Amino acid sequence: DGGITQSPKYLFRKEGQNVTLSCEQNLNHDAMYWYRQDPGQGLRLIYYSQIVNDFQKGDIAEGYSVSREKKESFPLTVTSAQKNPTAFYLCASSIRGGEAFFGQGTRLTVV
Amino acid sequence: RKEVEQDPGPFNVPEGATVAFNCTYSNSASQSFFWYRQDCRKEPKLLMSVYSSGNEDGRFTAQLNRASQYISLLIRDSKLSDSATYLCVVINPTDSWGKLQFGAGTQVVVTP
């Protein structure tokens, strides 16, 4: 099956911990994105990558880090510097200028 | 000013009625436009692309007005299952070809 897979579906983080969210796609898409969505709000761009070994900050990159070592993978690390990380995290991929396809999301909760 | 703006709603629509709403964008160079649907606590899913000539997919019609810089979505014969948040997406090639700009969404509630 072609698609985009995020894991885990639910994640709990303790104060001061770094956690990594996984995003894998087998659609052969060049571009990948990470968005954050808070309850009742729209999507806000965290980071995006147009090509392997390159990525750009989005609108709310502080407290997050990413890597793009493989075309298929774009993991997001939520660091302890992110003071309010509880949110719904969505990963997406696309071809150049094309529509985005989303994973099912990861719900991160600070405990 | 936000790059992509939508009326948040909610638009309360009786079952069987027609509802329409717009999305305005600020960059005149934007070239690709899409409508997505997002159900509560789920990921957004592509509803339809928006072409310059307008396009229709069953009960859904999308239009692009470049002069006034907005796209529209019209839903005819609304079904209860159409209740969702509708997100518009604009791709701005002069900014970054890979950077999708999302609107905050328009909530539609179809009532029996």
Short mmCIF file of C-alpha atoms in Angstrom, two decimals:
data_model
loop_
_atom_site.label_atom_id
_atom_site.label_comp_id
_atom_site.label_asym_id
_atom_site.label_seq_id
_atom_site.Cartn_x
_atom_site.Cartn_y
_atom_site.Cartn_z
CA ASP A 1 0.00 0.00 0.00
CA GLY A 2 1.32 3.45 -0.86
CA GLY A 3 0.93 6.07 1.78
CA ILE A 4 2.32 8.04 4.64
CA THR A 5 2.66 6.55 8.10
CA GLN A 6 3.07 8.32 11.39
CA SER A 7 3.92 6.68 14.67
CA PRO A 8 3.06 6.46 17.41
CA LYS A 9 -0.58 7.45 17.32
CA TYR A 10 -0.47 8.60 20.95
CA LEU A 11 2.59 9.77 22.84
CA PHE A 12 3.05 10.95 26.39
CA ARG A 13 5.99 13.10 27.35
CA LYS A 14 7.27 14.00 30.76
CA GLU A 15 8.40 17.52 31.50
CA GLY A 16 11.95 18.11 30.26
CA GLN A 17 12.01 15.11 27.95
CA ASN A 18 12.81 15.05 24.26
CA VAL A 19 10.56 12.86 22.12
CA THR A 20 10.76 11.91 18.45
CA LEU A 21 7.77 11.47 16.16
CA SER A 22 8.19 9.23 13.17
CA CYS A 23 6.98 9.96 9.63
CA GLU A 24 7.59 7.60 6.71
CA GLN A 25 6.26 7.76 3.15
CA ASN A 26 6.52 5.39 0.20
CA LEU A 27 4.93 7.74 -2.32
CA ASN A 28 8.31 8.84 -3.73
CA HIS A 29 7.46 12.43 -2.84
CA ASP A 30 10.25 14.97 -2.64
CA ALA A 31 8.58 17.34 -0.19
CA MET A 32 7.63 16.55 3.39
CA TYR A 33 6.09 18.74 6.09
CA TRP A 34 5.31 18.84 9.77
CA TYR A 35 2.30 20.71 11.10
CA ARG A 36 0.97 21.31 14.55
CA GLN A 37 -2.74 21.64 15.28
CA ASP A 38 -4.18 22.82 18.59
CA PRO A 39 -7.83 22.19 19.51
CA GLY A 40 -10.18 24.29 17.39
CA GLN A 41 -7.29 25.83 15.48
CA GLY A 42 -5.82 25.57 12.01
CA LEU A 43 -2.59 23.91 10.92
CA ARG A 44 0.67 25.69 11.68
CA LEU A 45 3.83 24.78 9.80
CA ILE A 46 6.76 23.65 11.93
CA TYR A 47 9.34 22.48 9.37
CA TYR A 48 9.37 21.41 5.76
CA SER A 49 11.83 19.72 3.45
CA GLN A 50 11.95 19.86 -0.32
CA ILE A 51 14.82 17.45 -0.83
CA VAL A 52 17.01 15.03 1.09
CA ASN A 53 19.51 16.66 3.46
CA ASP A 54 17.73 20.00 3.29
CA PHE A 55 14.94 21.47 5.39
CA GLN A 56 13.51 24.87 6.22
CA LYS A 57 11.92 26.39 9.30
CA GLY A 58 8.24 27.04 9.17
CA ASP A 59 6.25 29.50 11.23
CA ILE A 60 6.70 27.85 14.64
CA ALA A 61 10.04 26.00 14.53
CA GLU A 62 11.28 26.99 18.00
CA GLY A 63 11.61 23.99 20.27
CA TYR A 64 11.55 21.49 17.41
CA SER A 65 14.19 19.82 15.25
CA VAL A 66 14.07 17.61 12.16
CA SER A 67 16.32 15.61 9.88
CA ARG A 68 15.96 14.39 6.30
CA GLU A 69 18.62 11.75 5.76
CA LYS A 70 16.40 9.63 3.53
CA LYS A 71 13.75 10.61 1.03
CA GLU A 72 11.22 8.39 2.77
CA SER A 73 11.71 9.64 6.31
CA PHE A 74 11.25 12.99 8.07
CA PRO A 75 11.31 12.55 11.87
CA LEU A 76 10.39 15.40 14.19
CA THR A 77 11.96 15.82 17.62
CA VAL A 78 10.04 17.82 20.19
CA THR A 79 12.70 19.13 22.54
CA SER A 80 12.44 20.23 26.16
CA ALA A 81 12.70 23.81 24.87
CA GLN A 82 9.16 23.53 23.51
CA LYS A 83 7.19 24.81 26.48
CA ASN A 84 3.72 23.82 25.38
CA PRO A 85 4.05 20.69 23.23
CA THR A 86 0.63 19.17 23.85
CA ALA A 87 -1.00 19.13 20.39
CA PHE A 88 -1.94 17.05 17.36
CA TYR A 89 1.06 16.65 15.03
CA LEU A 90 0.52 15.99 11.34
CA CYS A 91 3.08 14.93 8.77
CA ALA A 92 2.44 15.35 5.05
CA SER A 93 4.21 14.78 1.76
CA SER A 94 3.73 16.05 -1.77
CA ILE A 95 5.23 16.32 -5.21
CA ARG A 96 6.38 19.75 -6.33
CA GLY A 97 3.39 22.06 -6.62
CA GLY A 98 0.98 19.25 -5.89
CA GLU A 99 -1.52 18.37 -3.24
CA ALA A 100 -0.34 17.06 0.11
CA PHE A 101 -1.15 13.68 1.57
CA PHE A 102 -1.30 13.37 5.33
CA GLY A 103 -0.47 10.71 7.85
CA GLN A 104 -3.00 9.90 10.56
CA GLY A 105 -1.28 12.13 13.07
CA THR A 106 0.32 11.79 16.48
CA ARG A 107 -1.36 13.14 19.62
CA LEU A 108 1.31 14.30 22.04
CA THR A 109 0.43 14.96 25.66
CA VAL A 110 2.68 16.28 28.40
CA VAL A 111 2.17 14.46 31.69
CA ARG B 1 -2.67 40.08 7.10
CA LYS B 2 -2.74 36.29 6.92
CA GLU B 3 -1.72 34.73 3.61
CA VAL B 4 -4.84 32.58 3.47
CA GLU B 5 -8.06 33.56 5.23
CA GLN B 6 -11.32 31.73 5.78
CA ASP B 7 -14.54 32.50 7.60
CA PRO B 8 -14.39 30.09 10.56
CA GLY B 9 -18.19 29.64 10.67
CA PRO B 10 -19.91 27.56 11.79
CA PHE B 11 -22.24 27.44 8.83
CA ASN B 12 -25.37 25.68 10.05
CA VAL B 13 -27.05 24.10 7.04
CA PRO B 14 -30.33 22.17 6.89
CA GLU B 15 -30.02 18.79 5.27
CA GLY B 16 -30.66 19.11 1.54
CA ALA B 17 -29.76 22.78 1.36
CA THR B 18 -26.87 24.45 -0.46
CA VAL B 19 -23.96 26.10 1.29
CA ALA B 20 -21.08 28.09 -0.14
CA PHE B 21 -18.05 29.74 1.37
CA ASN B 22 -14.89 31.43 0.23
CA CYS B 23 -11.19 31.52 0.94
CA THR B 24 -9.10 34.60 0.15
CA TYR B 25 -5.37 34.59 -0.52
CA SER B 26 -2.94 37.48 -0.45
CA ASN B 27 -0.27 36.48 -2.99
CA SER B 28 -1.32 37.15 -6.59
CA ALA B 29 1.38 34.73 -7.82
CA SER B 30 -0.22 31.73 -6.13
CA GLN B 31 -0.81 29.03 -8.71
CA SER B 32 -2.16 25.88 -7.07
CA PHE B 33 -5.28 25.67 -4.98
CA PHE B 34 -7.00 22.85 -3.13
CA TRP B 35 -9.89 22.16 -0.79
CA TYR B 36 -9.41 19.66 2.02
CA ARG B 37 -11.89 18.20 4.44
CA GLN B 38 -11.01 17.53 8.06
CA ASP B 39 -13.20 15.55 10.43
CA CYS B 40 -12.88 16.01 14.17
CA ARG B 41 -9.61 14.59 15.50
CA LYS B 42 -8.62 13.23 12.09
CA GLU B 43 -6.10 14.17 9.44
CA PRO B 44 -7.11 16.46 6.53
CA LYS B 45 -8.04 14.66 3.34
CA LEU B 46 -8.03 16.09 -0.17
CA LEU B 47 -11.52 16.97 -1.32
CA MET B 48 -10.68 18.51 -4.68
CA SER B 49 -8.20 20.59 -6.61
CA VAL B 50 -9.34 23.97 -7.89
CA TYR B 51 -8.71 24.69 -11.54
CA SER B 52 -8.81 28.04 -13.32
CA SER B 53 -11.89 27.00 -15.25
CA GLY B 54 -13.64 25.77 -12.14
CA ASN B 55 -14.47 22.16 -11.49
CA GLU B 56 -17.25 20.01 -10.18
CA ASP B 57 -17.20 16.67 -8.39
CA GLY B 58 -20.68 15.38 -7.71
CA ARG B 59 -22.35 17.75 -5.26
CA PHE B 60 -19.20 19.83 -4.82
CA THR B 61 -18.20 22.75 -7.04
CA ALA B 62 -14.98 24.72 -6.71
CA GLN B 63 -14.28 28.06 -8.37
CA LEU B 64 -11.23 30.29 -8.65
CA ASN B 65 -11.48 34.06 -8.99
CA ARG B 66 -7.99 35.35 -9.72
CA ALA B 67 -9.03 38.98 -10.08
CA SER B 68 -10.39 39.09 -6.54
CA GLN B 69 -7.98 36.45 -5.23
CA TYR B 70 -10.35 33.97 -3.73
CA ILE B 71 -11.49 30.41 -4.20
CA SER B 72 -14.91 29.11 -3.34
CA LEU B 73 -16.54 25.81 -2.47
CA LEU B 74 -20.22 25.10 -2.97
CA ILE B 75 -21.95 22.04 -1.58
CA ARG B 76 -25.36 21.14 -3.02
CA ASP B 77 -27.95 18.85 -1.45
CA SER B 78 -26.05 18.79 1.84
CA LYS B 79 -25.82 15.47 3.67
CA LEU B 80 -25.33 14.94 7.38
CA SER B 81 -21.99 13.37 6.48
CA ASP B 82 -20.82 16.68 4.98
CA SER B 83 -20.43 18.06 8.51
CA ALA B 84 -16.71 18.79 8.82
CA THR B 85 -14.14 21.56 8.67
CA TYR B 86 -13.13 22.59 5.16
CA LEU B 87 -9.59 23.83 4.70
CA CYS B 88 -8.33 25.74 1.70
CA VAL B 89 -4.73 25.36 0.64
CA VAL B 90 -2.68 27.64 -1.57
CA ILE B 91 0.77 26.95 -3.00
CA ASN B 92 2.90 30.01 -3.60
CA PRO B 93 5.75 29.25 -6.00
CA THR B 94 7.49 32.57 -5.54
CA ASP B 95 7.86 31.91 -1.83
CA SER B 96 8.89 28.30 -1.79
CA TRP B 97 7.58 25.65 -4.13
CA GLY B 98 7.13 23.22 -1.31
CA LYS B 99 5.43 25.45 1.22
CA LEU B 100 1.72 24.83 1.48
CA GLN B 101 -0.30 27.66 2.99
CA PHE B 102 -3.36 26.47 4.90
CA GLY B 103 -6.38 28.48 5.87
CA ALA B 104 -7.68 27.98 9.41
CA GLY B 105 -10.78 26.24 8.11
CA THR B 106 -14.52 26.78 7.77
CA GLN B 107 -16.76 24.61 9.93
CA VAL B 108 -19.93 23.26 8.34
CA VAL B 109 -22.66 21.66 10.43
CA VAL B 110 -25.47 19.95 8.54
CA THR B 111 -28.60 19.49 10.65
CA PRO B 112 -31.54 17.10 10.14
#
